[in-house]
Amino acid sequence: MHDHDDLLARLTSIAAEVDPVPDAVRRAARAAIATRDLDGQLARLVADSAAPSPALAYQPVRRADLADDRFLTFDGGGLVVELEVTGAADGLTLIGQLIGAQPAECVLEHGDGRREVLRLDALGRFLLTRVSPGPVRLRCRDLAGTAVTTSWVNL
């Protein structure tokens, strides 16, 4: 049995050296695993000003022209998230508001695993500056403990 373990370890090492898993695949796998939240509810993208037609507004991953402001609306789990995205030389600025449930905590998650805690005012509004372009989603938990997560969107 010990010989089989050694052989498997050597073959794994050779495969990792000859044909490594691309970083984009690793990030996508981590994002897919992180999406499982059996107790949470999904807030779907229902409006996107960058969509060329209403039929395409439901495509969750797409790159917008950063020269224009982009407006996104997510709805689900008793929560509506309105988000304005503007481009700048030092990154993106996100202005948003959570409407509906009273969130106890809310985090912006990036596709690479980074997380930014949102500081919400009394009306559920927030502002983030210098946000890196790429796939993001919001994960919120209300005072009752219900989790709501937006679908991924590419900024």
Short mmCIF file of N, CA and C in Angstrom, two decimals:
data_model
loop_
_atom_site.label_atom_id
_atom_site.label_comp_id
_atom_site.label_asym_id
_atom_site.label_seq_id
_atom_site.Cartn_x
_atom_site.Cartn_y
_atom_site.Cartn_z
N MET A 1 0.82 -1.19 0.00
CA MET A 1 0.00 0.00 0.00
C MET A 1 0.86 1.25 0.00
N HIS A 2 1.97 1.20 0.72
CA HIS A 2 2.87 2.35 0.82
C HIS A 2 3.43 2.72 -0.55
N ASP A 3 3.73 1.70 -1.38
CA ASP A 3 4.26 1.95 -2.72
C ASP A 3 3.24 2.70 -3.58
N HIS A 4 1.99 2.36 -3.43
CA HIS A 4 0.94 3.03 -4.20
C HIS A 4 0.84 4.51 -3.82
N ASP A 5 0.97 4.81 -2.53
CA ASP A 5 0.91 6.20 -2.07
C ASP A 5 2.08 7.01 -2.63
N ASP A 6 3.27 6.40 -2.64
CA ASP A 6 4.44 7.08 -3.18
C ASP A 6 4.29 7.32 -4.69
N LEU A 7 3.80 6.32 -5.40
CA LEU A 7 3.59 6.45 -6.83
C LEU A 7 2.56 7.54 -7.13
N LEU A 8 1.47 7.56 -6.38
CA LEU A 8 0.43 8.58 -6.57
C LEU A 8 0.99 9.97 -6.29
N ALA A 9 1.78 10.12 -5.25
CA ALA A 9 2.39 11.41 -4.93
C ALA A 9 3.33 11.87 -6.05
N ARG A 10 4.11 10.97 -6.61
CA ARG A 10 5.03 11.31 -7.70
C ARG A 10 4.25 11.72 -8.95
N LEU A 11 3.21 10.95 -9.28
CA LEU A 11 2.40 11.28 -10.46
C LEU A 11 1.69 12.63 -10.29
N THR A 12 1.20 12.90 -9.09
CA THR A 12 0.56 14.19 -8.82
C THR A 12 1.55 15.32 -8.99
N SER A 13 2.75 15.15 -8.51
CA SER A 13 3.80 16.16 -8.63
C SER A 13 4.16 16.42 -10.09
N ILE A 14 4.28 15.35 -10.87
CA ILE A 14 4.60 15.48 -12.30
C ILE A 14 3.48 16.19 -13.04
N ALA A 15 2.25 15.80 -12.77
CA ALA A 15 1.10 16.44 -13.44
C ALA A 15 1.03 17.92 -13.10
N ALA A 16 1.28 18.28 -11.85
CA ALA A 16 1.23 19.69 -11.44
C ALA A 16 2.33 20.50 -12.12
N GLU A 17 3.46 19.86 -12.40
CA GLU A 17 4.57 20.56 -13.05
C GLU A 17 4.36 20.68 -14.56
N VAL A 18 3.88 19.63 -15.19
CA VAL A 18 3.72 19.59 -16.64
C VAL A 18 2.46 20.33 -17.10
N ASP A 19 1.36 20.15 -16.37
CA ASP A 19 0.08 20.74 -16.78
C ASP A 19 -0.64 21.29 -15.55
N PRO A 20 -0.16 22.45 -15.01
CA PRO A 20 -0.77 22.98 -13.80
C PRO A 20 -2.19 23.51 -14.06
N VAL A 21 -2.99 23.52 -13.02
CA VAL A 21 -4.34 24.06 -13.11
C VAL A 21 -4.23 25.58 -13.26
N PRO A 22 -4.85 26.17 -14.30
CA PRO A 22 -4.78 27.62 -14.48
C PRO A 22 -5.40 28.37 -13.31
N ASP A 23 -4.85 29.55 -12.99
CA ASP A 23 -5.36 30.34 -11.88
C ASP A 23 -6.83 30.69 -12.06
N ALA A 24 -7.25 30.96 -13.28
CA ALA A 24 -8.66 31.31 -13.53
C ALA A 24 -9.58 30.14 -13.16
N VAL A 25 -9.13 28.92 -13.41
CA VAL A 25 -9.94 27.75 -13.06
C VAL A 25 -10.01 27.59 -11.54
N ARG A 26 -8.88 27.82 -10.86
CA ARG A 26 -8.87 27.75 -9.40
C ARG A 26 -9.83 28.78 -8.80
N ARG A 27 -9.77 30.03 -9.32
CA ARG A 27 -10.66 31.09 -8.81
C ARG A 27 -12.12 30.74 -9.06
N ALA A 28 -12.43 30.23 -10.25
CA ALA A 28 -13.80 29.86 -10.57
C ALA A 28 -14.29 28.73 -9.66
N ALA A 29 -13.42 27.77 -9.38
CA ALA A 29 -13.80 26.67 -8.50
C ALA A 29 -14.06 27.17 -7.08
N ARG A 30 -13.20 28.06 -6.60
CA ARG A 30 -13.42 28.62 -5.26
C ARG A 30 -14.73 29.40 -5.21
N ALA A 31 -15.00 30.18 -6.26
CA ALA A 31 -16.24 30.96 -6.30
C ALA A 31 -17.45 30.03 -6.32
N ALA A 32 -17.37 28.94 -7.07
CA ALA A 32 -18.49 27.99 -7.15
C ALA A 32 -18.75 27.34 -5.80
N ILE A 33 -17.69 26.96 -5.12
CA ILE A 33 -17.85 26.34 -3.80
C ILE A 33 -18.39 27.35 -2.81
N ALA A 34 -17.92 28.59 -2.92
CA ALA A 34 -18.37 29.63 -1.98
C ALA A 34 -19.84 30.00 -2.19
N THR A 35 -20.41 29.67 -3.36
CA THR A 35 -21.80 30.04 -3.60
C THR A 35 -22.78 29.16 -2.85
N ARG A 36 -22.33 28.01 -2.35
CA ARG A 36 -23.28 27.15 -1.67
C ARG A 36 -23.58 27.72 -0.30
N ASP A 37 -24.80 28.06 -0.12
CA ASP A 37 -25.32 28.55 1.14
C ASP A 37 -26.73 28.01 1.24
N LEU A 38 -26.85 26.82 1.81
CA LEU A 38 -28.13 26.12 1.79
C LEU A 38 -29.23 26.88 2.52
N ASP A 39 -28.87 27.71 3.48
CA ASP A 39 -29.88 28.47 4.23
C ASP A 39 -30.16 29.81 3.58
N GLY A 40 -29.33 30.23 2.65
CA GLY A 40 -29.46 31.56 2.05
C GLY A 40 -30.42 31.59 0.88
N GLN A 41 -30.82 32.80 0.54
CA GLN A 41 -31.69 33.00 -0.61
C GLN A 41 -30.93 33.83 -1.63
N LEU A 42 -31.28 33.64 -2.89
CA LEU A 42 -30.59 34.32 -3.98
C LEU A 42 -31.37 35.56 -4.41
N ALA A 43 -30.65 36.67 -4.50
CA ALA A 43 -31.22 37.88 -5.08
C ALA A 43 -30.70 37.96 -6.51
N ARG A 44 -31.61 37.77 -7.48
CA ARG A 44 -31.23 37.73 -8.90
C ARG A 44 -31.08 39.13 -9.48
N LEU A 45 -30.23 39.23 -10.48
CA LEU A 45 -30.09 40.46 -11.24
C LEU A 45 -31.35 40.63 -12.08
N VAL A 46 -32.12 41.70 -11.84
CA VAL A 46 -33.36 41.91 -12.57
C VAL A 46 -33.27 43.10 -13.52
N ALA A 47 -32.26 43.96 -13.36
CA ALA A 47 -32.09 45.09 -14.27
C ALA A 47 -30.61 45.46 -14.33
N ASP A 48 -30.14 45.75 -15.55
CA ASP A 48 -28.75 46.13 -15.77
C ASP A 48 -28.72 47.13 -16.91
N SER A 49 -28.30 48.36 -16.63
CA SER A 49 -28.28 49.39 -17.67
C SER A 49 -27.27 49.10 -18.77
N ALA A 50 -26.32 48.19 -18.52
CA ALA A 50 -25.33 47.85 -19.53
C ALA A 50 -25.83 46.79 -20.51
N ALA A 51 -26.99 46.21 -20.22
CA ALA A 51 -27.53 45.17 -21.10
C ALA A 51 -28.01 45.81 -22.39
N PRO A 52 -27.62 45.27 -23.55
CA PRO A 52 -28.05 45.84 -24.82
C PRO A 52 -29.54 45.70 -25.09
N SER A 53 -30.18 44.73 -24.44
CA SER A 53 -31.62 44.56 -24.60
C SER A 53 -32.17 43.98 -23.31
N PRO A 54 -33.45 44.18 -23.01
CA PRO A 54 -34.02 43.62 -21.77
C PRO A 54 -33.85 42.11 -21.66
N ALA A 55 -33.85 41.40 -22.78
CA ALA A 55 -33.71 39.93 -22.75
C ALA A 55 -32.34 39.53 -22.23
N LEU A 56 -31.32 40.39 -22.44
CA LEU A 56 -29.97 40.08 -21.99
C LEU A 56 -29.67 40.59 -20.60
N ALA A 57 -30.61 41.29 -19.98
CA ALA A 57 -30.38 41.86 -18.66
C ALA A 57 -30.16 40.78 -17.60
N TYR A 58 -30.55 39.54 -17.89
CA TYR A 58 -30.44 38.49 -16.89
C TYR A 58 -29.13 37.71 -17.00
N GLN A 59 -28.25 38.09 -17.92
CA GLN A 59 -26.96 37.43 -18.00
C GLN A 59 -26.08 37.97 -16.87
N PRO A 60 -25.70 37.12 -15.90
CA PRO A 60 -25.06 37.62 -14.69
C PRO A 60 -23.60 38.03 -14.84
N VAL A 61 -22.90 37.60 -15.86
CA VAL A 61 -21.49 37.94 -15.96
C VAL A 61 -21.23 38.58 -17.31
N ARG A 62 -20.90 39.85 -17.25
CA ARG A 62 -20.68 40.61 -18.48
C ARG A 62 -19.88 41.85 -18.11
N ARG A 63 -19.05 42.33 -18.99
CA ARG A 63 -18.24 43.52 -18.75
C ARG A 63 -18.93 44.72 -19.38
N ALA A 64 -19.06 45.80 -18.63
CA ALA A 64 -19.69 47.01 -19.12
C ALA A 64 -18.64 47.99 -19.60
N ASP A 65 -19.04 48.95 -20.41
CA ASP A 65 -18.18 50.04 -20.82
C ASP A 65 -18.00 50.96 -19.61
N LEU A 66 -16.78 51.06 -19.09
CA LEU A 66 -16.56 51.79 -17.86
C LEU A 66 -16.65 53.30 -18.05
N ALA A 67 -16.80 53.79 -19.27
CA ALA A 67 -16.94 55.21 -19.48
C ALA A 67 -18.29 55.71 -19.00
N ASP A 68 -19.28 54.84 -18.93
CA ASP A 68 -20.63 55.21 -18.52
C ASP A 68 -20.93 54.66 -17.13
N ASP A 69 -21.85 55.35 -16.46
CA ASP A 69 -22.34 54.80 -15.20
C ASP A 69 -23.15 53.55 -15.52
N ARG A 70 -23.15 52.64 -14.60
CA ARG A 70 -23.92 51.41 -14.76
C ARG A 70 -24.84 51.27 -13.56
N PHE A 71 -26.09 50.94 -13.80
CA PHE A 71 -27.07 50.77 -12.74
C PHE A 71 -27.56 49.33 -12.73
N LEU A 72 -27.50 48.70 -11.56
CA LEU A 72 -27.89 47.31 -11.40
C LEU A 72 -28.96 47.21 -10.31
N THR A 73 -29.90 46.31 -10.49
CA THR A 73 -30.90 46.03 -9.46
C THR A 73 -30.99 44.52 -9.27
N PHE A 74 -30.89 44.09 -8.02
CA PHE A 74 -31.04 42.69 -7.64
C PHE A 74 -32.29 42.59 -6.78
N ASP A 75 -33.00 41.46 -6.88
CA ASP A 75 -34.22 41.29 -6.10
C ASP A 75 -34.34 39.83 -5.68
N GLY A 76 -34.64 39.63 -4.40
CA GLY A 76 -34.86 38.28 -3.91
C GLY A 76 -34.68 38.18 -2.41
N GLY A 77 -35.34 37.22 -1.81
CA GLY A 77 -35.20 36.99 -0.38
C GLY A 77 -35.68 38.14 0.48
N GLY A 78 -36.61 38.95 -0.05
CA GLY A 78 -37.11 40.09 0.71
C GLY A 78 -36.21 41.29 0.67
N LEU A 79 -35.22 41.26 -0.20
CA LEU A 79 -34.25 42.35 -0.28
C LEU A 79 -34.11 42.82 -1.73
N VAL A 80 -34.09 44.13 -1.92
CA VAL A 80 -33.78 44.73 -3.21
C VAL A 80 -32.46 45.47 -3.03
N VAL A 81 -31.53 45.24 -3.94
CA VAL A 81 -30.24 45.93 -3.90
C VAL A 81 -30.15 46.78 -5.15
N GLU A 82 -29.99 48.08 -4.96
CA GLU A 82 -29.78 49.00 -6.08
C GLU A 82 -28.33 49.44 -6.02
N LEU A 83 -27.65 49.39 -7.16
CA LEU A 83 -26.22 49.64 -7.22
C LEU A 83 -25.88 50.51 -8.41
N GLU A 84 -25.11 51.56 -8.17
CA GLU A 84 -24.57 52.40 -9.24
C GLU A 84 -23.07 52.20 -9.27
N VAL A 85 -22.53 51.93 -10.46
CA VAL A 85 -21.11 51.68 -10.63
C VAL A 85 -20.55 52.75 -11.56
N THR A 86 -19.52 53.45 -11.11
CA THR A 86 -18.85 54.44 -11.95
C THR A 86 -17.37 54.11 -12.02
N GLY A 87 -16.77 54.37 -13.17
CA GLY A 87 -15.36 54.10 -13.36
C GLY A 87 -14.52 55.30 -13.00
N ALA A 88 -13.31 55.04 -12.54
CA ALA A 88 -12.34 56.09 -12.22
C ALA A 88 -10.95 55.53 -12.49
N ALA A 89 -9.97 56.42 -12.54
CA ALA A 89 -8.60 55.99 -12.84
C ALA A 89 -8.06 55.04 -11.76
N ASP A 90 -8.49 55.21 -10.52
CA ASP A 90 -7.97 54.39 -9.43
C ASP A 90 -8.89 53.23 -9.05
N GLY A 91 -9.87 52.93 -9.90
CA GLY A 91 -10.78 51.81 -9.64
C GLY A 91 -12.22 52.25 -9.79
N LEU A 92 -13.13 51.38 -9.40
CA LEU A 92 -14.56 51.65 -9.52
C LEU A 92 -15.10 52.22 -8.21
N THR A 93 -16.16 53.00 -8.34
CA THR A 93 -16.89 53.50 -7.18
C THR A 93 -18.27 52.86 -7.21
N LEU A 94 -18.67 52.27 -6.08
CA LEU A 94 -19.98 51.65 -5.95
C LEU A 94 -20.81 52.43 -4.95
N ILE A 95 -21.97 52.87 -5.38
CA ILE A 95 -22.93 53.54 -4.51
C ILE A 95 -24.17 52.65 -4.52
N GLY A 96 -24.63 52.26 -3.34
CA GLY A 96 -25.74 51.34 -3.32
C GLY A 96 -26.68 51.55 -2.16
N GLN A 97 -27.80 50.86 -2.24
CA GLN A 97 -28.78 50.89 -1.16
C GLN A 97 -29.46 49.53 -1.09
N LEU A 98 -29.65 49.06 0.14
CA LEU A 98 -30.37 47.83 0.42
C LEU A 98 -31.76 48.22 0.89
N ILE A 99 -32.79 47.70 0.22
CA ILE A 99 -34.16 48.07 0.51
C ILE A 99 -34.92 46.80 0.89
N GLY A 100 -35.67 46.87 1.96
CA GLY A 100 -36.46 45.72 2.39
C GLY A 100 -36.04 45.25 3.76
N ALA A 101 -35.36 44.14 3.82
CA ALA A 101 -34.91 43.58 5.10
C ALA A 101 -33.92 44.53 5.77
N GLN A 102 -33.84 44.48 7.08
CA GLN A 102 -32.88 45.29 7.82
C GLN A 102 -31.60 44.48 7.99
N PRO A 103 -30.59 44.74 7.15
CA PRO A 103 -29.38 43.93 7.23
C PRO A 103 -28.57 44.19 8.49
N ALA A 104 -28.08 43.12 9.09
CA ALA A 104 -27.20 43.22 10.24
C ALA A 104 -25.76 43.31 9.77
N GLU A 105 -25.47 42.65 8.66
CA GLU A 105 -24.12 42.70 8.08
C GLU A 105 -24.23 42.49 6.58
N CYS A 106 -23.29 43.07 5.87
CA CYS A 106 -23.27 42.93 4.42
C CYS A 106 -21.83 43.03 3.95
N VAL A 107 -21.46 42.16 3.01
CA VAL A 107 -20.09 42.07 2.54
C VAL A 107 -20.08 42.02 1.01
N LEU A 108 -19.14 42.73 0.39
CA LEU A 108 -18.91 42.62 -1.04
C LEU A 108 -17.84 41.55 -1.22
N GLU A 109 -18.16 40.49 -1.96
CA GLU A 109 -17.20 39.41 -2.21
C GLU A 109 -16.71 39.49 -3.64
N HIS A 110 -15.41 39.32 -3.81
CA HIS A 110 -14.77 39.33 -5.12
C HIS A 110 -14.54 37.89 -5.57
N GLY A 111 -14.43 37.70 -6.87
CA GLY A 111 -14.21 36.37 -7.43
C GLY A 111 -12.93 35.71 -6.96
N ASP A 112 -11.94 36.53 -6.57
CA ASP A 112 -10.67 35.96 -6.11
C ASP A 112 -10.67 35.66 -4.62
N GLY A 113 -11.84 35.84 -3.96
CA GLY A 113 -11.94 35.51 -2.54
C GLY A 113 -11.82 36.70 -1.60
N ARG A 114 -11.44 37.86 -2.09
CA ARG A 114 -11.36 39.04 -1.22
C ARG A 114 -12.77 39.44 -0.77
N ARG A 115 -12.83 40.03 0.41
CA ARG A 115 -14.12 40.47 0.98
C ARG A 115 -13.96 41.89 1.52
N GLU A 116 -14.98 42.71 1.30
CA GLU A 116 -15.00 44.07 1.83
C GLU A 116 -16.30 44.26 2.60
N VAL A 117 -16.18 44.60 3.87
CA VAL A 117 -17.35 44.83 4.71
C VAL A 117 -17.96 46.17 4.33
N LEU A 118 -19.28 46.19 4.14
CA LEU A 118 -19.98 47.43 3.81
C LEU A 118 -20.38 48.13 5.09
N ARG A 119 -20.18 49.43 5.12
CA ARG A 119 -20.66 50.25 6.23
C ARG A 119 -21.97 50.88 5.78
N LEU A 120 -23.06 50.42 6.36
CA LEU A 120 -24.39 50.87 5.97
C LEU A 120 -24.86 52.00 6.89
N ASP A 121 -25.52 53.01 6.29
CA ASP A 121 -26.13 54.04 7.13
C ASP A 121 -27.53 53.58 7.55
N ALA A 122 -28.26 54.45 8.23
CA ALA A 122 -29.58 54.09 8.76
C ALA A 122 -30.58 53.73 7.67
N LEU A 123 -30.35 54.22 6.43
CA LEU A 123 -31.25 53.92 5.32
C LEU A 123 -30.77 52.75 4.46
N GLY A 124 -29.70 52.08 4.89
CA GLY A 124 -29.18 50.94 4.14
C GLY A 124 -28.31 51.33 2.96
N ARG A 125 -27.81 52.56 2.95
CA ARG A 125 -26.96 53.03 1.85
C ARG A 125 -25.48 52.77 2.16
N PHE A 126 -24.68 52.62 1.10
CA PHE A 126 -23.25 52.41 1.27
C PHE A 126 -22.49 53.03 0.11
N LEU A 127 -21.19 53.23 0.33
CA LEU A 127 -20.28 53.77 -0.68
C LEU A 127 -18.96 53.04 -0.56
N LEU A 128 -18.48 52.51 -1.68
CA LEU A 128 -17.16 51.87 -1.74
C LEU A 128 -16.38 52.52 -2.87
N THR A 129 -15.13 52.85 -2.61
CA THR A 129 -14.28 53.43 -3.64
C THR A 129 -13.09 52.50 -3.90
N ARG A 130 -12.47 52.71 -5.03
CA ARG A 130 -11.29 51.93 -5.44
C ARG A 130 -11.54 50.43 -5.48
N VAL A 131 -12.70 50.06 -5.99
CA VAL A 131 -13.06 48.65 -6.13
C VAL A 131 -12.44 48.14 -7.43
N SER A 132 -11.81 46.99 -7.37
CA SER A 132 -11.18 46.39 -8.55
C SER A 132 -12.25 45.82 -9.48
N PRO A 133 -12.09 46.02 -10.79
CA PRO A 133 -13.03 45.39 -11.73
C PRO A 133 -12.94 43.87 -11.64
N GLY A 134 -14.04 43.21 -11.98
CA GLY A 134 -14.08 41.76 -11.97
C GLY A 134 -15.38 41.27 -11.37
N PRO A 135 -15.51 39.94 -11.19
CA PRO A 135 -16.74 39.38 -10.65
C PRO A 135 -16.92 39.71 -9.17
N VAL A 136 -18.14 40.15 -8.81
CA VAL A 136 -18.47 40.46 -7.42
C VAL A 136 -19.89 40.01 -7.12
N ARG A 137 -20.18 39.93 -5.84
CA ARG A 137 -21.54 39.70 -5.37
C ARG A 137 -21.63 40.26 -3.95
N LEU A 138 -22.86 40.51 -3.51
CA LEU A 138 -23.11 40.96 -2.14
C LEU A 138 -23.69 39.80 -1.35
N ARG A 139 -23.22 39.65 -0.12
CA ARG A 139 -23.75 38.63 0.79
C ARG A 139 -24.18 39.37 2.06
N CYS A 140 -25.48 39.32 2.35
CA CYS A 140 -26.04 40.05 3.49
C CYS A 140 -26.78 39.09 4.41
N ARG A 141 -26.82 39.45 5.68
CA ARG A 141 -27.59 38.71 6.67
C ARG A 141 -28.41 39.73 7.44
N ASP A 142 -29.72 39.46 7.57
CA ASP A 142 -30.58 40.43 8.26
C ASP A 142 -30.60 40.17 9.76
N LEU A 143 -31.29 41.02 10.50
CA LEU A 143 -31.33 40.91 11.96
C LEU A 143 -31.94 39.59 12.43
N ALA A 144 -32.80 38.99 11.60
CA ALA A 144 -33.42 37.71 11.95
C ALA A 144 -32.50 36.53 11.63
N GLY A 145 -31.37 36.80 10.97
CA GLY A 145 -30.42 35.74 10.63
C GLY A 145 -30.57 35.18 9.23
N THR A 146 -31.51 35.70 8.44
CA THR A 146 -31.70 35.22 7.08
C THR A 146 -30.59 35.74 6.17
N ALA A 147 -29.99 34.85 5.40
CA ALA A 147 -28.92 35.22 4.48
C ALA A 147 -29.48 35.44 3.09
N VAL A 148 -29.04 36.51 2.44
CA VAL A 148 -29.41 36.81 1.06
C VAL A 148 -28.12 37.12 0.32
N THR A 149 -27.94 36.48 -0.83
CA THR A 149 -26.74 36.66 -1.64
C THR A 149 -27.16 37.02 -3.06
N THR A 150 -26.54 38.06 -3.62
CA THR A 150 -26.84 38.42 -5.00
C THR A 150 -26.15 37.44 -5.94
N SER A 151 -26.64 37.36 -7.15
CA SER A 151 -25.94 36.59 -8.16
C SER A 151 -24.63 37.32 -8.49
N TRP A 152 -23.67 36.61 -9.06
CA TRP A 152 -22.40 37.22 -9.46
C TRP A 152 -22.63 38.13 -10.63
N VAL A 153 -21.90 39.24 -10.67
CA VAL A 153 -21.95 40.15 -11.80
C VAL A 153 -20.52 40.64 -12.05
N ASN A 154 -20.18 40.80 -13.30
CA ASN A 154 -18.84 41.25 -13.66
C ASN A 154 -18.84 42.76 -13.84
N LEU A 155 -18.06 43.45 -13.02
CA LEU A 155 -17.97 44.91 -13.10
C LEU A 155 -16.76 45.33 -13.92
#
